[in-house]
Amino acid sequence: MSQNRRSILGAALALPAALTASSLLTAAPAAAATGGVEAGEWADLILEPGITAQVGATPQVRIITIAGTTFLQARGAVTCNLTADAKIATMPGGLKPTWYTRAAAPRNNSQGINACRFEVNTAGSVSVYGANTGNPITWVQFDSIQTIWR
């Protein structure tokens, strides 16, 4: 009986997949305490005058720890009319990083620019960078923000 390379390779690849599938079915679930996920409660950002939460998308943040690394997560969206870099909110409950925390956030697509910088400073002020009079920011969406918190 003659075998070509393709059939030999196929048999070699199929065997580990079959063994892995059976071991997955019988494996015990991982314990959350060993490098698991700990998520804080969502808290509303305190918005500056002229910054409005979009309907059904209240801007919120929380601290989450995944396998020992702490992150800031955000969600929600705001409507605004920013023509310069500006403070848009304050972190809730005295949450303040020990260093600047930055992430990119989607914004209205204007002149081919569709992201701005979201930043939390050590005082807990939340600012958005990238607007100017020729390219105003009219909305910012926070759902993509997950950045290391320190």
PDB file of C-alpha atoms in Angstrom:
ATOM      1  CA  MET A   1       0.000   0.000   0.000  1.00  0.00           C
ATOM      2  CA  SER A   2       1.468   3.334  -1.014  1.00  0.00           C
ATOM      3  CA  GLN A   3       0.898   6.527   0.983  1.00  0.00           C
ATOM      4  CA  ASN A   4       1.588  10.047  -0.160  1.00  0.00           C
ATOM      5  CA  ARG A   5       2.865  12.888   1.985  1.00  0.00           C
ATOM      6  CA  ARG A   6      -0.597  14.490   2.255  1.00  0.00           C
ATOM      7  CA  SER A   7      -2.237  11.424   3.819  1.00  0.00           C
ATOM      8  CA  ILE A   8       0.642  10.904   6.261  1.00  0.00           C
ATOM      9  CA  LEU A   9       0.545  14.590   7.306  1.00  0.00           C
ATOM     10  CA  GLY A  10      -3.243  14.463   7.648  1.00  0.00           C
ATOM     11  CA  ALA A  11      -3.050  11.439   9.933  1.00  0.00           C
ATOM     12  CA  ALA A  12      -0.308  13.051  12.025  1.00  0.00           C
ATOM     13  CA  LEU A  13      -2.346  16.236  12.494  1.00  0.00           C
ATOM     14  CA  ALA A  14      -5.614  14.419  13.240  1.00  0.00           C
ATOM     15  CA  LEU A  15      -4.225  12.355  16.111  1.00  0.00           C
ATOM     16  CA  PRO A  16      -3.260  15.299  18.415  1.00  0.00           C
ATOM     17  CA  ALA A  17      -6.596  16.995  17.674  1.00  0.00           C
ATOM     18  CA  ALA A  18      -8.523  13.884  18.709  1.00  0.00           C
ATOM     19  CA  LEU A  19      -6.472  13.502  21.891  1.00  0.00           C
ATOM     20  CA  THR A  20      -6.913  17.197  22.749  1.00  0.00           C
ATOM     21  CA  ALA A  21     -10.695  17.063  22.233  1.00  0.00           C
ATOM     22  CA  SER A  22     -11.071  14.137  24.633  1.00  0.00           C
ATOM     23  CA  SER A  23      -8.852  15.758  27.262  1.00  0.00           C
ATOM     24  CA  LEU A  24     -10.869  18.980  27.037  1.00  0.00           C
ATOM     25  CA  LEU A  25     -14.088  17.087  27.695  1.00  0.00           C
ATOM     26  CA  THR A  26     -12.716  15.496  30.856  1.00  0.00           C
ATOM     27  CA  ALA A  27     -10.609  18.404  32.182  1.00  0.00           C
ATOM     28  CA  ALA A  28     -11.635  20.197  35.376  1.00  0.00           C
ATOM     29  CA  PRO A  29     -12.374  23.943  35.037  1.00  0.00           C
ATOM     30  CA  ALA A  30      -9.584  26.338  36.029  1.00  0.00           C
ATOM     31  CA  ALA A  31      -9.903  27.968  39.422  1.00  0.00           C
ATOM     32  CA  ALA A  32     -10.631  31.704  39.282  1.00  0.00           C
ATOM     33  CA  ALA A  33      -8.363  32.386  42.257  1.00  0.00           C
ATOM     34  CA  THR A  34      -5.300  31.320  40.270  1.00  0.00           C
ATOM     35  CA  GLY A  35      -4.765  34.323  38.022  1.00  0.00           C
ATOM     36  CA  GLY A  36      -8.471  34.753  37.339  1.00  0.00           C
ATOM     37  CA  VAL A  37     -10.548  37.850  36.689  1.00  0.00           C
ATOM     38  CA  GLU A  38     -11.729  40.302  39.330  1.00  0.00           C
ATOM     39  CA  ALA A  39     -14.011  43.062  38.061  1.00  0.00           C
ATOM     40  CA  GLY A  40     -15.134  46.123  39.988  1.00  0.00           C
ATOM     41  CA  GLU A  41     -18.546  47.723  39.625  1.00  0.00           C
ATOM     42  CA  TRP A  42     -19.211  50.155  36.784  1.00  0.00           C
ATOM     43  CA  ALA A  43     -19.296  53.808  37.911  1.00  0.00           C
ATOM     44  CA  ASP A  44     -20.430  56.867  35.938  1.00  0.00           C
ATOM     45  CA  LEU A  45     -17.878  59.430  34.793  1.00  0.00           C
ATOM     46  CA  ILE A  46     -18.657  62.943  36.089  1.00  0.00           C
ATOM     47  CA  LEU A  47     -19.087  64.905  32.851  1.00  0.00           C
ATOM     48  CA  GLU A  48     -17.976  68.495  32.294  1.00  0.00           C
ATOM     49  CA  PRO A  49     -20.496  71.144  31.143  1.00  0.00           C
ATOM     50  CA  GLY A  50     -21.127  70.873  27.393  1.00  0.00           C
ATOM     51  CA  ILE A  51     -20.368  67.131  27.353  1.00  0.00           C
ATOM     52  CA  THR A  52     -23.521  65.000  27.078  1.00  0.00           C
ATOM     53  CA  ALA A  53     -23.951  61.252  27.490  1.00  0.00           C
ATOM     54  CA  GLN A  54     -25.450  59.612  24.420  1.00  0.00           C
ATOM     55  CA  VAL A  55     -28.874  58.064  25.040  1.00  0.00           C
ATOM     56  CA  GLY A  56     -28.443  54.531  26.379  1.00  0.00           C
ATOM     57  CA  ALA A  57     -24.638  54.870  26.532  1.00  0.00           C
ATOM     58  CA  THR A  58     -23.792  56.518  29.859  1.00  0.00           C
ATOM     59  CA  PRO A  59     -19.996  56.883  30.075  1.00  0.00           C
ATOM     60  CA  GLN A  60     -18.727  54.555  32.790  1.00  0.00           C
ATOM     61  CA  VAL A  61     -15.452  53.096  34.015  1.00  0.00           C
ATOM     62  CA  ARG A  62     -14.355  50.208  36.210  1.00  0.00           C
ATOM     63  CA  ILE A  63     -11.144  48.635  37.402  1.00  0.00           C
ATOM     64  CA  ILE A  64     -10.601  45.019  36.406  1.00  0.00           C
ATOM     65  CA  THR A  65      -7.740  42.674  37.285  1.00  0.00           C
ATOM     66  CA  ILE A  66      -6.876  39.876  34.889  1.00  0.00           C
ATOM     67  CA  ALA A  67      -4.184  37.385  35.924  1.00  0.00           C
ATOM     68  CA  GLY A  68      -2.651  39.907  38.314  1.00  0.00           C
ATOM     69  CA  THR A  69      -2.609  42.885  35.907  1.00  0.00           C
ATOM     70  CA  THR A  70      -4.944  45.808  36.657  1.00  0.00           C
ATOM     71  CA  PHE A  71      -6.770  47.556  33.816  1.00  0.00           C
ATOM     72  CA  LEU A  72      -9.116  50.493  33.403  1.00  0.00           C
ATOM     73  CA  GLN A  73     -12.131  49.609  31.262  1.00  0.00           C
ATOM     74  CA  ALA A  74     -14.549  52.158  29.892  1.00  0.00           C
ATOM     75  CA  ARG A  75     -17.846  52.053  28.055  1.00  0.00           C
ATOM     76  CA  GLY A  76     -20.439  54.469  26.764  1.00  0.00           C
ATOM     77  CA  ALA A  77     -20.270  57.513  24.515  1.00  0.00           C
ATOM     78  CA  VAL A  78     -20.531  61.288  24.652  1.00  0.00           C
ATOM     79  CA  THR A  79     -21.698  64.016  22.324  1.00  0.00           C
ATOM     80  CA  CYS A  80     -19.670  67.220  22.335  1.00  0.00           C
ATOM     81  CA  ASN A  81     -18.281  70.017  20.180  1.00  0.00           C
ATOM     82  CA  LEU A  82     -14.570  70.135  20.930  1.00  0.00           C
ATOM     83  CA  THR A  83     -12.342  72.433  18.899  1.00  0.00           C
ATOM     84  CA  ALA A  84      -9.259  71.970  21.102  1.00  0.00           C
ATOM     85  CA  ASP A  85      -7.836  69.450  23.556  1.00  0.00           C
ATOM     86  CA  ALA A  86     -10.224  69.442  26.511  1.00  0.00           C
ATOM     87  CA  LYS A  87     -11.120  67.951  29.877  1.00  0.00           C
ATOM     88  CA  ILE A  88     -14.402  66.095  29.384  1.00  0.00           C
ATOM     89  CA  ALA A  89     -14.928  64.359  32.740  1.00  0.00           C
ATOM     90  CA  THR A  90     -13.624  63.446  36.188  1.00  0.00           C
ATOM     91  CA  MET A  91     -13.115  59.899  37.404  1.00  0.00           C
ATOM     92  CA  PRO A  92     -15.736  58.732  39.930  1.00  0.00           C
ATOM     93  CA  GLY A  93     -15.146  57.927  43.574  1.00  0.00           C
ATOM     94  CA  GLY A  94     -11.661  59.352  43.771  1.00  0.00           C
ATOM     95  CA  LEU A  95     -10.214  56.877  41.254  1.00  0.00           C
ATOM     96  CA  LYS A  96      -6.837  58.282  40.319  1.00  0.00           C
ATOM     97  CA  PRO A  97      -3.973  56.529  38.571  1.00  0.00           C
ATOM     98  CA  THR A  98      -0.417  56.918  39.847  1.00  0.00           C
ATOM     99  CA  TRP A  99       0.672  57.709  36.294  1.00  0.00           C
ATOM    100  CA  TYR A 100      -1.015  58.977  33.116  1.00  0.00           C
ATOM    101  CA  THR A 101      -3.343  56.400  31.610  1.00  0.00           C
ATOM    102  CA  ARG A 102      -3.882  56.688  27.859  1.00  0.00           C
ATOM    103  CA  ALA A 103      -5.841  54.921  25.127  1.00  0.00           C
ATOM    104  CA  ALA A 104      -7.198  55.567  21.655  1.00  0.00           C
ATOM    105  CA  ALA A 105     -10.948  56.105  21.364  1.00  0.00           C
ATOM    106  CA  PRO A 106     -13.164  56.200  18.254  1.00  0.00           C
ATOM    107  CA  ARG A 107     -14.546  59.620  17.318  1.00  0.00           C
ATOM    108  CA  ASN A 108     -16.481  61.143  14.442  1.00  0.00           C
ATOM    109  CA  ASN A 109     -14.588  60.547  11.191  1.00  0.00           C
ATOM    110  CA  SER A 110     -13.469  63.969  10.009  1.00  0.00           C
ATOM    111  CA  GLN A 111     -10.838  64.519   7.330  1.00  0.00           C
ATOM    112  CA  GLY A 112      -9.851  60.854   7.577  1.00  0.00           C
ATOM    113  CA  ILE A 113      -9.174  61.043  11.329  1.00  0.00           C
ATOM    114  CA  ASN A 114     -11.394  58.634  13.272  1.00  0.00           C
ATOM    115  CA  ALA A 115      -9.656  58.298  16.653  1.00  0.00           C
ATOM    116  CA  CYS A 116      -8.596  60.595  19.460  1.00  0.00           C
ATOM    117  CA  ARG A 117      -6.499  60.176  22.597  1.00  0.00           C
ATOM    118  CA  PHE A 118      -8.370  59.436  25.834  1.00  0.00           C
ATOM    119  CA  GLU A 119      -6.254  60.275  28.886  1.00  0.00           C
ATOM    120  CA  VAL A 120      -6.684  60.142  32.667  1.00  0.00           C
ATOM    121  CA  ASN A 121      -4.138  62.197  34.601  1.00  0.00           C
ATOM    122  CA  THR A 122      -2.968  61.696  38.198  1.00  0.00           C
ATOM    123  CA  ALA A 123      -5.669  64.099  39.480  1.00  0.00           C
ATOM    124  CA  GLY A 124      -8.410  61.915  37.952  1.00  0.00           C
ATOM    125  CA  SER A 125      -9.236  64.315  35.102  1.00  0.00           C
ATOM    126  CA  VAL A 126     -10.350  62.671  31.847  1.00  0.00           C
ATOM    127  CA  SER A 127      -9.290  64.564  28.721  1.00  0.00           C
ATOM    128  CA  VAL A 128      -9.630  64.073  24.978  1.00  0.00           C
ATOM    129  CA  TYR A 129      -6.869  65.167  22.603  1.00  0.00           C
ATOM    130  CA  GLY A 130      -6.887  65.733  18.847  1.00  0.00           C
ATOM    131  CA  ALA A 131      -9.605  68.303  18.149  1.00  0.00           C
ATOM    132  CA  ASN A 132      -9.034  71.642  16.435  1.00  0.00           C
ATOM    133  CA  THR A 133     -11.211  74.297  14.813  1.00  0.00           C
ATOM    134  CA  GLY A 134     -10.818  72.738  11.355  1.00  0.00           C
ATOM    135  CA  ASN A 135     -11.488  69.232  12.657  1.00  0.00           C
ATOM    136  CA  PRO A 136     -13.827  69.320  15.673  1.00  0.00           C
ATOM    137  CA  ILE A 137     -14.685  66.238  17.720  1.00  0.00           C
ATOM    138  CA  THR A 138     -18.482  65.866  17.899  1.00  0.00           C
ATOM    139  CA  TRP A 139     -18.673  62.480  19.622  1.00  0.00           C
ATOM    140  CA  VAL A 140     -16.358  60.016  21.381  1.00  0.00           C
ATOM    141  CA  GLN A 141     -17.099  56.350  22.044  1.00  0.00           C
ATOM    142  CA  PHE A 142     -15.405  54.569  24.979  1.00  0.00           C
ATOM    143  CA  ASP A 143     -16.256  50.862  24.511  1.00  0.00           C
ATOM    144  CA  SER A 144     -12.833  50.031  23.061  1.00  0.00           C
ATOM    145  CA  ILE A 145     -10.909  51.436  26.023  1.00  0.00           C
ATOM    146  CA  GLN A 146      -9.065  48.892  28.125  1.00  0.00           C
ATOM    147  CA  THR A 147      -5.677  50.059  29.274  1.00  0.00           C
ATOM    148  CA  ILE A 148      -3.239  49.186  32.049  1.00  0.00           C
ATOM    149  CA  TRP A 149      -4.025  51.077  35.273  1.00  0.00           C
ATOM    150  CA  ARG A 150      -1.251  51.960  37.668  1.00  0.00           C
TER     151      ARG A 150
END
